[in-house]
Amino acid sequence: MRKFTCCQNSVTAITETAKVLQEQHLLIKLNRQLASLTHSNQFNIALHLFHKIRSLYHLNPDHYTLSTTLTACANLCNISFGNKLHAHAIKSGLKIYSHVSNTLLLLYAKVQDIVSVKWVFGEIENPDVFSYTTLLSACTKMGHVAYACEIFDEMPQRDLAVWNAMVTGCMESGNKEIGFGLFRDMCRLGVKRDNYSFASVLSGCNLITVDFGLQVHSLAIKTGLLVRISVVNALITMYFNRENVEDACLAFDEVEDSAHDQITYNVMIDGLASMGRVEEALMMFRKMLGKYLRPTEFTFVSLMSSCLHAEVGYQFHAQAIKLGFEAHTSLNNATISMYSICGDLSTACTVFQRLERKDIVSWNTMISSYAQGNFGTSAVLTYLEMQRNGIRADEFTFGSLLASSEIIETVEMIHALVFRNNLISIIQVSNALISSYSKHGNMKQAYQIFCDMSYTNLISWNTIISGFLLNRLAMQGLQQFSKLMVSEFRPNEYTLSIILSICASVLALRQGKQVHSYIIRLGFSLESSSGNALITMYSKCGLLDWSLRVFNAMTKRDLVSWNALISAYAQHGKGNEAVHWFETMQDLVQPDEATFTIILSACSHAGLVDDGIRIFNSMVSKYGVVPGFGHFSCIVDLLGRAGRFDEVEIIMNDENFEPHPDIWWTLLSACAARGNLKLGRLAAGLLLEAEQDNPSVYVLLSNMYAAAGQWEEAANVRQLMTDSKVMKQTGYSWISS
């Protein structure tokens, strides 16, 4: 019996050992599957397999299982699943393995939980290079630079990966001076730099750090790292950050094609597009396709962002769909923005509605699109739908809603929502509220918000001063500017242009000259909005020669500069000079709709009929500008003053003619002056349909009948005026007897 028991125990032991070995082999096999899934970015399937290991196979995960699954969690930023794995690591004692602790560090770094990152790192007995690199990278990127520097200084030994983590983190978090300083320390201490070191520093250089960027470029050539793709990409980025297109293109052309990848072309396309070199960006895209490099999602985002013509945008959109990017959220966001900018809001809305995975940017882009198109109601309805979908609004959401607000009640409602969501302390939101209240004429509330702000920036000051200008409160605007001058902020060119507009509105020549002196003293360039504002200010204050002097002092003149000068001569009744400057500008700048309105008005008031007709015809035939009611009003006034009513009738019968009360008033006045009863009666009839309660129409028409000797018709018009209960305002004089 004992012998049997002994044998039975041995068989049991052998069976249990075989079972353990079988489970170990199965776990090894499943661990390999987990690793394969993680390496191929199939993270959700990896998490599902981990669940099966425990529930279906009834296996206990080992440290390899746990670290691999934590890596999948980190890439998905799945903190809830990660917390369960963390708890299991502590309970099972597997947290003592360095690769388990390191992947926990990676998880918390990915979800930006800096407290947990520091806690996990503090419990690692012997941190390795990966531990330090992950900690320092997380801390610097999340703004905890002082803590990172403290840990870095205490390290017994620092290898290249640790240096790179510090430099890259500082550059990405905006602490560029610290990042540049660390790179200098690497050079001084003889630490070998690699392509990551150079790429981090070069991509962070901009207009302010020009000399340092050139030094790093030279060092990259000296160390032979300019053949590395990441360094080339960063170098091109640096030159675009400096707005130096020529050197960016030179950096691209100087290296062999083997040093160009998809990212290189993406950087070139994005840089050229951001600098307004759209044609060159398109050529670079074609070159990319010619090199058989597959465009990425970012390629199309850059192209969409620079596209100003719907026809071209349709082609990009079709190509992106063809390459399988249709479901990508960031691409769809750029597509929505592109269609709205091109004026095709219907297609933008269709793209938005078909997008399954909408993020906060998607909703903000659609709301912003409605706001830019002045569809305030649609913007509010989209916001309400966004709320129903559980998406929390941010400062950009409320900024767009405020920009599109059509009535003061909407602004007040958004104001209340901003308070409820604790966003009032964000400067951008307060600035948007000031702008909206100003736009709707409630300067008291706008100024109250400005005064209640804990922190302001120059935009805040510009917004409140602009509000005073908009609401014709010139003295308050000048007083606010005086307060700005003694604050911590210095006015920029936009501030000065607002103040000059205020000075022009109240003919404050003395203050305008003081602002001009300030512009010269501080070295502001006149090639900007301030120069254009000076031309207008001097013109309105009666100093036309000073307007011309400012214009001649500008080495760079844009369309607004020419319009301001032509308008100055027009306002002073110098039609021939206005035509001269209009003819001069055509060789340098293409006139726009506003230019033609200004010059046609100048011709009308100066009686330059032939010049006016010639310019009006060239507007259509040469420049392809479709006349608006402003242009028609000017040409009708021009021809009417000259008594050429037959030509007026020809224009009125034109298919592009756009009826408007302003045109009918212009025509009625000309007919009254010239005694053209036929057209005058027509204009008066059309005006009475729109402005039945306006006594001026009745009076002018009655006077026209009287001047033509048709006394009965004149009396009938007066009777109609009485029957309609329209009262003519009694005239009065400021001069008392």
XYZ file of C-alpha atoms in Angstrom:
737
model
C 0.000 0.000 0.000
C 2.888 2.368 0.831
C 4.555 1.489 -2.423
C 1.410 2.422 -4.292
C 1.169 5.755 -2.426
C 4.787 6.538 -3.259
C 4.244 5.836 -6.939
C 1.075 7.868 -6.935
C 2.910 10.866 -5.417
C 5.652 10.578 -8.024
C 3.148 10.452 -10.880
C 1.352 13.487 -9.454
C 4.599 15.419 -9.183
C 5.556 14.514 -12.754
C 2.074 15.516 -13.993
C 2.219 18.856 -12.185
C 5.719 19.519 -13.533
C 4.553 18.723 -17.074
C 1.588 21.018 -16.604
C 3.821 23.857 -15.402
C 6.180 23.339 -18.344
C 3.230 23.273 -20.725
C 1.880 26.508 -19.238
C 5.320 28.093 -19.482
C 5.640 27.117 -23.157
C 2.127 28.441 -23.838
C 2.890 31.702 -22.027
C 6.126 32.119 -24.009
C 4.167 31.554 -27.222
C 1.496 34.079 -26.180
C 4.179 36.590 -25.114
C 5.640 36.363 -28.617
C 2.193 37.048 -30.056
C 1.830 40.026 -27.717
C 5.213 41.402 -28.778
C 4.354 40.904 -32.466
C 1.048 42.734 -32.071
C 2.703 45.608 -30.202
C 5.500 45.943 -32.774
C 2.909 46.084 -35.574
C 0.923 48.811 -33.734
C -2.086 46.541 -33.121
C -2.394 47.763 -29.563
C -6.100 47.118 -28.971
C -5.736 43.494 -30.109
C -2.748 43.178 -27.760
C -4.883 44.285 -24.796
C -7.581 41.824 -25.823
C -4.981 39.013 -25.939
C -3.776 39.930 -22.425
C -7.356 39.606 -21.210
C -7.581 36.163 -22.842
C -4.309 35.047 -21.184
C -5.886 35.550 -17.788
C -9.542 34.652 -18.365
C -9.408 32.005 -21.102
C -6.024 30.350 -20.629
C -5.981 30.929 -16.832
C -2.279 31.814 -16.964
C -0.404 34.116 -14.614
C 1.301 36.887 -16.637
C 5.051 37.154 -16.127
C 7.209 40.285 -16.319
C 7.507 40.037 -20.126
C 3.706 39.806 -20.496
C 3.245 42.787 -18.239
C 5.887 45.061 -19.821
C 4.656 44.317 -23.365
C 1.026 44.996 -22.439
C 2.017 48.189 -20.619
C 3.741 49.342 -23.824
C 0.479 48.800 -25.726
C -1.395 50.748 -23.016
C 1.122 53.595 -23.227
C 0.710 53.893 -26.993
C -3.080 53.950 -26.619
C -2.875 56.327 -23.609
C -5.312 53.880 -21.953
C -4.809 54.922 -18.343
C -7.681 52.851 -16.880
C -6.261 49.580 -18.245
C -2.775 50.760 -17.300
C -3.784 51.379 -13.685
C -5.063 47.792 -13.443
C -1.752 46.520 -14.805
C 0.106 48.710 -12.307
C -1.932 47.236 -9.455
C -1.207 43.713 -10.740
C 2.522 44.525 -10.959
C 2.558 45.605 -7.303
C 0.442 42.650 -6.114
C 2.471 40.058 -8.032
C 5.831 41.588 -7.148
C 6.737 41.970 -10.836
C 7.348 45.713 -10.381
C 10.909 44.949 -9.238
C 11.842 44.141 -12.858
C 13.361 47.203 -14.524
C 11.511 46.745 -17.821
C 8.162 46.647 -15.956
C 8.949 49.841 -14.009
C 10.261 51.522 -17.153
C 7.112 50.771 -19.142
C 5.052 52.102 -16.223
C 7.117 55.278 -16.463
C 6.431 55.379 -20.202
C 2.688 54.950 -19.631
C 2.410 57.849 -17.175
C 4.649 60.018 -19.351
C 2.386 59.396 -22.359
C -0.756 60.395 -20.419
C 1.128 63.399 -18.956
C 0.627 62.347 -15.341
C 3.775 63.955 -13.926
C 2.939 63.039 -10.303
C 2.794 59.325 -11.133
C 5.959 59.601 -13.246
C 7.896 60.987 -10.277
C 6.346 58.419 -7.908
C 7.203 55.399 -10.071
C 10.734 56.715 -10.677
C 11.228 57.263 -6.939
C 10.424 53.574 -6.256
C 13.010 52.226 -8.738
C 16.016 51.055 -6.725
C 18.556 51.157 -9.561
C 17.335 53.389 -12.406
C 18.927 52.657 -15.764
C 19.422 54.917 -18.797
C 15.860 54.306 -20.007
C 14.479 55.272 -16.578
C 16.387 58.554 -16.502
C 15.636 59.324 -20.149
C 11.891 58.766 -19.712
C 11.743 60.811 -16.501
C 13.764 63.746 -17.836
C 11.919 63.793 -21.146
C 8.519 63.809 -19.397
C 9.486 66.496 -16.886
C 11.010 68.883 -19.424
C 8.148 68.469 -21.927
C 5.570 69.119 -19.186
C 7.355 72.240 -17.947
C 8.981 70.788 -14.814
C 12.388 71.903 -16.060
C 13.839 72.873 -12.657
C 13.142 69.386 -11.247
C 14.598 67.772 -14.381
C 17.763 69.882 -14.112
C 18.113 68.916 -10.458
C 17.898 65.177 -11.271
C 20.209 65.672 -14.271
C 22.871 67.404 -12.148
C 22.762 64.602 -9.535
C 23.311 61.825 -12.093
C 26.642 60.034 -11.576
C 27.026 59.410 -15.293
C 25.238 60.911 -18.287
C 25.265 59.299 -21.676
C 24.114 60.792 -24.991
C 20.492 59.589 -24.678
C 20.078 61.499 -21.398
C 21.544 64.693 -22.877
C 19.249 64.377 -25.884
C 16.207 63.856 -23.646
C 16.988 67.104 -21.797
C 17.695 69.141 -24.933
C 14.656 67.849 -26.855
C 12.294 68.266 -23.893
C 13.409 71.843 -23.250
C 13.055 72.766 -26.918
C 9.558 71.263 -27.167
C 8.302 72.933 -23.971
C 9.449 76.379 -25.086
C 12.473 76.551 -22.759
C 14.753 77.091 -25.725
C 17.476 79.072 -23.932
C 17.976 76.182 -21.482
C 18.017 73.748 -24.416
C 20.594 75.861 -26.273
C 22.657 76.102 -23.072
C 22.669 72.305 -22.649
C 23.772 71.885 -26.280
C 26.643 74.330 -25.652
C 27.577 72.313 -22.554
C 27.694 69.161 -24.698
C 30.124 70.884 -27.060
C 32.226 72.282 -24.178
C 32.427 68.953 -22.324
C 33.201 66.994 -25.478
C 29.982 64.951 -25.413
C 29.540 63.362 -28.811
C 26.481 64.781 -30.588
C 24.338 62.712 -32.928
C 21.636 63.521 -35.461
C 18.986 63.760 -32.704
C 21.021 66.422 -30.861
C 21.379 68.559 -33.972
C 17.786 68.014 -35.130
C 16.342 69.158 -31.776
C 18.394 72.350 -31.634
C 18.112 73.329 -35.312
C 14.320 72.940 -35.450
C 14.019 75.309 -32.460
C 16.018 78.159 -33.999
C 14.076 81.176 -35.297
C 14.534 84.836 -36.218
C 15.804 85.698 -32.728
C 18.477 82.990 -32.666
C 19.819 83.488 -36.194
C 23.532 83.493 -35.322
C 23.307 80.425 -33.077
C 21.431 78.516 -35.796
C 24.139 79.320 -38.346
C 26.809 78.109 -35.909
C 24.969 74.808 -35.407
C 24.616 74.478 -39.209
C 28.385 74.883 -39.571
C 29.007 72.359 -36.794
C 26.676 69.853 -38.496
C 28.735 70.172 -41.696
C 31.990 69.808 -39.737
C 30.835 66.637 -37.957
C 29.550 65.096 -41.189
C 25.983 64.739 -39.927
C 24.409 66.812 -42.675
C 23.864 63.608 -44.636
C 21.422 62.385 -41.983
C 17.814 62.917 -43.023
C 16.614 64.156 -39.622
C 19.330 66.864 -39.553
C 18.469 68.015 -43.090
C 14.775 68.209 -42.156
C 15.546 70.219 -39.018
C 17.849 72.550 -40.966
C 15.123 73.286 -43.530
C 12.679 73.881 -40.655
C 15.105 76.345 -39.067
C 15.410 78.431 -42.222
C 11.638 78.500 -42.680
C 11.293 79.568 -39.021
C 13.609 82.446 -39.936
C 11.381 83.181 -42.967
C 14.414 82.557 -45.169
C 12.922 80.650 -48.116
C 16.048 80.894 -50.273
C 18.351 79.207 -47.731
C 15.692 76.582 -46.948
C 15.529 75.679 -50.652
C 19.336 75.726 -50.824
C 19.554 73.319 -47.870
C 17.098 71.035 -49.671
C 18.931 71.161 -53.017
C 22.474 70.790 -51.635
C 22.005 67.270 -50.248
C 21.575 64.167 -52.342
C 18.168 62.640 -53.010
C 19.059 59.803 -50.637
C 18.857 62.345 -47.782
C 15.258 63.247 -48.714
C 12.317 61.332 -47.309
C 8.598 61.980 -46.972
C 9.208 64.256 -43.990
C 11.697 66.338 -45.998
C 9.140 66.994 -48.704
C 6.432 67.624 -46.108
C 8.629 70.239 -44.414
C 9.302 71.929 -47.757
C 5.633 71.888 -48.786
C 4.468 73.210 -45.404
C 7.187 75.863 -45.262
C 6.540 77.152 -48.777
C 2.779 77.141 -48.191
C 3.095 79.042 -44.894
C 5.188 81.707 -46.653
C 2.512 82.152 -49.335
C 4.593 80.436 -52.029
C 1.683 78.210 -53.040
C 2.840 77.550 -56.622
C 6.243 76.379 -55.396
C 4.556 74.174 -52.781
C 2.539 72.522 -55.564
C 5.717 72.014 -57.618
C 7.367 70.373 -54.603
C 4.359 68.065 -54.259
C 4.689 67.041 -57.902
C 8.410 66.440 -57.354
C 7.581 64.260 -54.353
C 5.260 62.149 -56.495
C 7.943 61.970 -59.198
C 10.349 60.453 -56.666
C 7.735 57.740 -55.933
C 7.383 58.894 -52.330
C 3.915 58.270 -50.953
C 2.298 61.453 -49.584
C 1.366 61.295 -45.907
C -1.565 62.714 -44.023
C 0.559 65.747 -43.096
C 1.323 66.362 -46.803
C -2.347 66.851 -47.560
C -2.953 68.869 -44.376
C -0.279 71.352 -45.525
C -1.649 71.479 -49.075
C -5.233 71.926 -47.878
C -4.196 74.698 -45.492
C -2.578 76.667 -48.327
C -5.297 76.078 -50.928
C -7.267 79.179 -51.949
C -9.158 77.749 -54.923
C -11.906 75.161 -54.533
C -11.073 73.494 -57.871
C -7.538 72.665 -56.694
C -8.865 71.670 -53.272
C -11.249 69.153 -54.847
C -8.277 67.443 -56.508
C -6.283 67.262 -53.270
C -9.307 65.922 -51.420
C -9.905 63.255 -54.077
C -6.229 62.218 -54.008
C -6.289 61.952 -50.198
C -9.394 59.738 -50.320
C -7.770 57.599 -53.022
C -4.727 57.034 -50.776
C -6.935 55.950 -47.847
C -6.873 59.069 -45.643
C -10.627 59.679 -45.752
C -11.222 58.697 -42.124
C -8.257 60.645 -40.674
C -9.554 63.353 -38.370
C -6.759 65.925 -38.809
C -7.039 65.728 -42.604
C -10.802 66.197 -42.467
C -10.342 69.198 -40.168
C -8.001 70.802 -42.719
C -10.454 69.910 -45.512
C -13.372 71.570 -43.689
C -11.265 74.698 -43.188
C -10.148 74.687 -46.838
C -13.671 74.457 -48.253
C -14.952 77.205 -45.958
C -12.073 79.538 -46.919
C -12.818 78.842 -50.601
C -16.446 79.813 -50.000
C -17.916 76.305 -50.356
C -19.513 76.064 -46.922
C -21.981 73.409 -48.114
C -19.186 70.931 -48.933
C -17.388 71.828 -45.693
C -20.573 70.935 -43.795
C -20.881 67.640 -45.721
C -17.292 66.652 -44.832
C -17.983 67.494 -41.179
C -21.197 65.471 -41.039
C -19.539 62.414 -42.611
C -16.610 62.502 -40.182
C -17.107 59.695 -37.663
C -14.342 60.531 -35.175
C -14.817 64.240 -34.474
C -12.424 65.847 -31.996
C -12.563 69.306 -30.390
C -10.669 70.738 -33.405
C -13.351 69.378 -35.784
C -16.150 71.117 -33.880
C -14.163 74.339 -33.486
C -13.309 74.368 -37.209
C -16.966 74.005 -38.184
C -18.109 76.664 -35.700
C -15.318 78.972 -36.908
C -16.354 78.361 -40.534
C -19.916 79.427 -39.767
C -18.589 82.433 -37.847
C -16.406 83.577 -40.765
C -19.374 83.224 -43.101
C -21.549 85.331 -40.754
C -23.884 82.409 -40.040
C -24.222 83.060 -36.326
C -27.321 80.896 -35.822
C -25.655 77.881 -37.474
C -22.581 78.401 -35.284
C -24.726 78.336 -32.119
C -26.658 75.243 -33.303
C -23.358 73.441 -33.983
C -22.186 74.348 -30.486
C -25.389 72.897 -28.985
C -24.883 69.688 -30.986
C -21.296 69.593 -29.743
C -22.557 69.779 -26.155
C -25.025 66.934 -26.776
C -22.113 64.807 -27.998
C -20.302 65.337 -24.704
C -17.474 67.488 -26.121
C -16.383 70.185 -23.661
C -15.988 73.624 -25.235
C -12.662 75.451 -24.911
C -11.522 79.063 -25.374
C -11.394 78.682 -29.171
C -15.021 77.502 -29.247
C -16.263 80.525 -27.329
C -13.996 82.852 -29.316
C -15.626 81.737 -32.584
C -19.136 81.940 -31.098
C -18.488 85.478 -29.902
C -17.094 86.495 -33.301
C -20.284 85.263 -34.998
C -22.758 86.659 -32.463
C -25.499 88.578 -34.277
C -27.341 90.021 -31.272
C -26.283 91.245 -27.840
C -28.382 88.544 -26.133
C -26.171 85.855 -27.692
C -23.063 87.594 -26.330
C -24.600 87.714 -22.851
C -25.506 84.015 -23.033
C -21.945 83.086 -24.045
C -20.621 85.364 -21.300
C -22.623 83.340 -18.759
C -21.342 80.036 -20.217
C -17.769 81.302 -19.993
C -18.258 81.993 -16.287
C -19.839 78.585 -15.728
C -16.943 76.826 -17.458
C -14.320 78.857 -15.522
C -12.799 80.233 -18.725
C -13.131 83.948 -17.943
C -9.550 84.032 -16.620
C -8.197 83.033 -20.039
C -7.008 86.231 -21.717
C -8.163 85.183 -25.205
C -11.731 84.668 -23.958
C -11.861 88.024 -22.157
C -10.462 89.747 -25.245
C -13.149 88.116 -27.409
C -15.852 89.276 -24.965
C -14.525 92.855 -25.060
C -14.554 92.747 -28.868
C -18.120 91.379 -29.030
C -19.588 93.837 -26.526
C -17.825 96.656 -28.414
C -19.244 95.441 -31.725
C -22.763 95.528 -30.267
C -22.301 98.997 -28.768
C -22.136 98.036 -25.083
C -18.868 99.792 -24.242
C -19.751 99.992 -20.551
C -19.722 96.184 -20.236
C -16.670 95.887 -22.500
C -14.703 98.321 -20.355
C -15.851 96.580 -17.161
C -14.480 93.242 -18.430
C -11.204 94.956 -19.333
C -10.906 96.490 -15.848
C -11.753 93.155 -14.157
C -9.009 91.213 -15.991
C -6.283 89.932 -13.654
C -3.816 89.828 -16.512
C -3.900 91.726 -19.780
C -1.795 91.670 -22.908
C -1.332 94.138 -25.738
C -4.243 92.551 -27.619
C -6.497 93.450 -24.661
C -5.453 97.111 -24.897
C -5.800 97.170 -28.683
C -9.272 95.611 -28.463
C -10.637 98.132 -25.951
C -9.113 101.118 -27.808
C -10.509 99.759 -31.097
C -13.903 99.457 -29.374
C -13.833 103.149 -28.460
C -13.017 103.979 -32.102
C -15.833 101.758 -33.377
C -18.350 103.420 -31.061
C -17.139 106.967 -31.879
C -15.825 107.541 -28.364
C -12.645 109.217 -29.562
C -11.657 110.977 -26.327
C -12.006 107.782 -24.275
C -9.859 106.001 -26.869
C -7.139 108.659 -26.573
C -7.303 108.488 -22.764
C -6.932 104.702 -22.855
C -3.923 105.081 -25.165
C -2.363 107.466 -22.619
C -2.797 104.789 -19.920
C -1.207 102.207 -22.214
C 1.839 104.452 -22.655
C 2.577 104.329 -18.906
C 1.853 100.574 -18.593
C 4.270 97.664 -18.970
C 3.317 97.235 -22.634
C 4.663 99.058 -25.665
C 2.264 99.919 -28.504
C 2.725 97.964 -31.721
C 1.983 99.079 -35.272
C -1.656 97.984 -34.995
C -2.110 100.099 -31.837
C -0.680 103.128 -33.599
C -2.911 102.641 -36.647
C -5.995 102.576 -34.360
C -4.921 105.784 -32.591
C -4.219 107.508 -35.901
C -7.717 106.507 -37.084
C -9.138 108.054 -33.887
C -7.142 111.227 -34.535
C -8.449 111.321 -38.118
C -12.065 110.867 -36.961
C -11.968 113.987 -34.739
C -9.345 115.942 -36.737
C -6.916 115.762 -33.787
C -3.888 116.916 -35.788
C -1.699 117.703 -32.754
C -2.107 114.208 -31.275
C -1.670 112.668 -34.727
C 1.663 114.446 -35.162
C 2.746 113.224 -31.714
C 2.003 109.643 -32.774
C 3.976 110.241 -35.992
C 6.944 111.428 -33.906
C 6.616 108.369 -31.686
C 6.709 106.083 -34.764
C 9.918 107.749 -35.978
C 11.544 107.826 -32.516
C 10.982 104.114 -31.855
C 12.078 103.089 -35.328
C 8.772 101.646 -36.513
C 8.695 101.061 -40.234
C 6.253 103.056 -42.344
C 5.821 100.042 -44.632
C 2.811 98.932 -42.623
C -0.655 99.819 -41.428
C 0.729 102.782 -39.464
C 2.041 104.417 -42.669
C -1.333 103.962 -44.363
C -3.115 105.382 -41.312
C -0.819 108.439 -41.363
C -1.756 109.162 -45.008
C -5.460 109.085 -44.093
C -4.988 111.117 -40.903
C -3.105 113.965 -42.591
C -5.591 113.979 -45.463
C -8.616 114.282 -43.183
C -6.866 117.010 -41.183
C -6.370 119.011 -44.394
C -2.622 118.441 -44.912
C -2.612 116.760 -48.316
C 1.073 117.548 -48.882
C 1.947 115.659 -45.672
C -0.043 112.658 -46.902
C 2.063 112.653 -50.072
C 5.238 113.105 -48.028
C 4.452 110.000 -45.937
C 3.555 108.048 -49.078
C 6.852 108.967 -50.755
C 8.774 107.986 -47.593
C 7.374 104.452 -47.757
C 9.787 102.118 -49.563
C 7.137 99.371 -49.593
C 3.596 100.300 -50.557
C 0.704 97.857 -50.564
C -2.739 98.201 -52.114
C -4.065 99.979 -49.017
C -1.320 102.619 -49.344
C -2.343 103.453 -52.925
C -6.047 103.461 -52.032
C -5.356 105.828 -49.116
C -3.451 108.289 -51.343
C -6.031 108.233 -54.162
C -8.802 108.689 -51.580
C -6.906 111.662 -50.093
C -6.834 113.450 -53.452
C -10.478 112.518 -54.093
C -11.581 113.976 -50.737
C -9.753 117.224 -51.521
C -11.546 117.532 -54.875
C -8.387 116.940 -56.915
C -9.828 114.500 -59.433
C -7.085 114.850 -62.058
C -4.358 114.069 -59.498
C -6.398 111.106 -58.241
C -6.608 109.747 -61.809
C -2.850 110.306 -62.234
C -2.011 108.229 -59.145
C -4.522 105.588 -60.206
C -2.789 105.269 -63.589
C 0.611 105.087 -61.843
C -0.407 102.333 -59.431
C -1.594 99.997 -62.203
C 2.005 99.282 -63.228
C 2.870 98.214 -59.659
C -0.247 96.937 -57.877
C -3.508 95.511 -59.200
C -6.468 97.639 -58.097
C -9.327 96.013 -56.196
C -13.042 96.793 -55.842
C -12.375 99.496 -53.230
C -9.870 101.224 -55.535
C -12.457 101.508 -58.302
C -15.100 102.851 -55.918
C -12.664 105.559 -54.750
C -11.514 106.634 -58.226
C -15.023 106.588 -59.727
C -16.217 108.771 -56.855
C -13.295 111.139 -57.502
C -14.208 111.352 -61.205
C -17.874 111.979 -60.336
C -17.167 114.875 -57.981
C -14.599 116.406 -60.341
C -16.807 116.022 -63.419
C -14.282 113.803 -65.237
C -16.912 111.954 -67.256
C -14.677 110.454 -69.960
C -12.068 109.286 -67.438
C -14.801 107.777 -65.271
C -16.378 105.846 -68.152
C -12.960 104.605 -69.316
C -12.024 103.428 -65.821
C -15.421 101.762 -65.323
C -15.044 99.848 -68.611
C -11.444 98.799 -67.784
C -12.630 97.544 -64.386
C -14.820 94.994 -66.140
C -12.834 94.196 -69.301
C -9.243 94.430 -68.043
C -9.465 93.404 -64.397
C -12.575 91.207 -64.454
C -14.157 92.966 -61.462
C -17.928 92.480 -61.362
C -19.442 95.912 -60.530
C -21.179 96.165 -57.173
C -23.859 98.642 -56.142
C -21.120 101.060 -54.991
C -19.589 101.153 -58.478
C -23.004 101.511 -60.143
C -23.899 104.297 -57.726
C -20.716 106.205 -58.665
C -21.156 105.800 -62.431
C -24.848 106.760 -62.249
C -23.872 109.839 -60.247
C -21.125 110.672 -62.780
C -23.429 110.347 -65.808
C -26.388 111.945 -64.027
C -24.380 115.059 -63.085
C -23.391 115.356 -66.772
C -27.007 114.897 -67.912
C -26.218 111.730 -69.884
C -29.350 109.854 -68.841
C -29.494 107.691 -71.969
C -26.276 106.004 -70.854
C -27.697 105.676 -67.345
C -30.619 103.700 -68.787
C -28.215 101.434 -70.698
C -26.353 100.682 -67.458
C -29.609 99.999 -65.595
C -30.555 97.435 -68.237
C -27.202 95.640 -67.915
C -27.490 92.051 -66.635
C -24.924 92.752 -63.876
C -26.825 95.798 -62.622
C -27.565 95.402 -58.924
C -30.545 97.528 -57.740
C -29.968 99.263 -54.427
C -31.600 102.219 -52.604
C -28.287 104.147 -52.730
C -28.376 104.014 -56.538
C -31.980 105.217 -56.636
C -31.130 108.128 -54.326
C -28.191 109.048 -56.555
C -30.379 108.892 -59.650
C -33.234 110.852 -58.026
C -30.853 113.633 -56.951
C -29.334 113.843 -60.451
C -32.809 113.891 -62.057
C -33.954 116.624 -59.670
C -30.895 118.725 -60.529
C -31.272 118.162 -64.283
C -35.076 118.084 -64.461
C -35.371 114.544 -65.861
C -38.911 113.782 -64.768
C -39.108 110.387 -66.498
C -36.226 108.690 -64.676
C -36.838 110.748 -61.531
C -40.379 109.390 -61.244
C -39.043 105.833 -61.722
C -36.366 106.280 -59.030
C -38.870 107.868 -56.622
C -41.340 105.014 -57.126
C -38.671 102.399 -56.380
C -37.533 104.313 -53.293
C -41.087 104.610 -51.967
C -41.392 100.809 -52.104
C -38.414 100.521 -49.760
C -38.663 103.752 -47.745
C -42.349 104.698 -47.652
C -41.949 106.829 -44.520
C -39.082 108.964 -45.838
C -40.389 112.543 -46.450
C -37.398 113.479 -48.643
C -38.625 111.273 -51.494
C -42.026 113.003 -51.557
C -40.486 116.459 -51.366
C -37.991 115.861 -54.181
C -40.614 114.327 -56.462
C -43.102 117.118 -55.722
C -40.453 119.757 -56.471
C -39.615 118.035 -59.767
C -43.281 118.169 -60.846
C -43.475 121.805 -59.808
C -40.297 122.711 -61.741
C -41.805 121.057 -64.824
C -45.008 123.079 -64.389
C -47.099 120.003 -63.507
C -48.768 121.622 -60.500
C -51.576 119.106 -60.225
C -49.096 116.190 -60.009
C -47.056 118.118 -57.427
C -50.198 118.626 -55.328
C -51.067 114.930 -55.640
C -47.646 113.951 -54.280
C -48.101 116.348 -51.349
C -51.552 114.883 -50.686
C -50.132 111.348 -50.833
C -47.557 112.432 -48.288
C -50.317 113.741 -46.005
C -52.462 110.614 -46.463
C -49.473 108.433 -45.605
C -49.003 110.529 -42.433
C -45.402 111.316 -43.371
C -44.231 114.522 -41.704
C -41.519 116.754 -43.125
C -39.134 117.855 -40.407
C -39.255 121.572 -39.684
C -36.100 123.455 -40.626
C -34.239 125.406 -37.943
C -31.105 127.515 -37.586
C -28.429 127.658 -34.928
C -28.328 131.404 -35.385
C -30.899 133.045 -33.126
C -32.426 136.405 -33.915
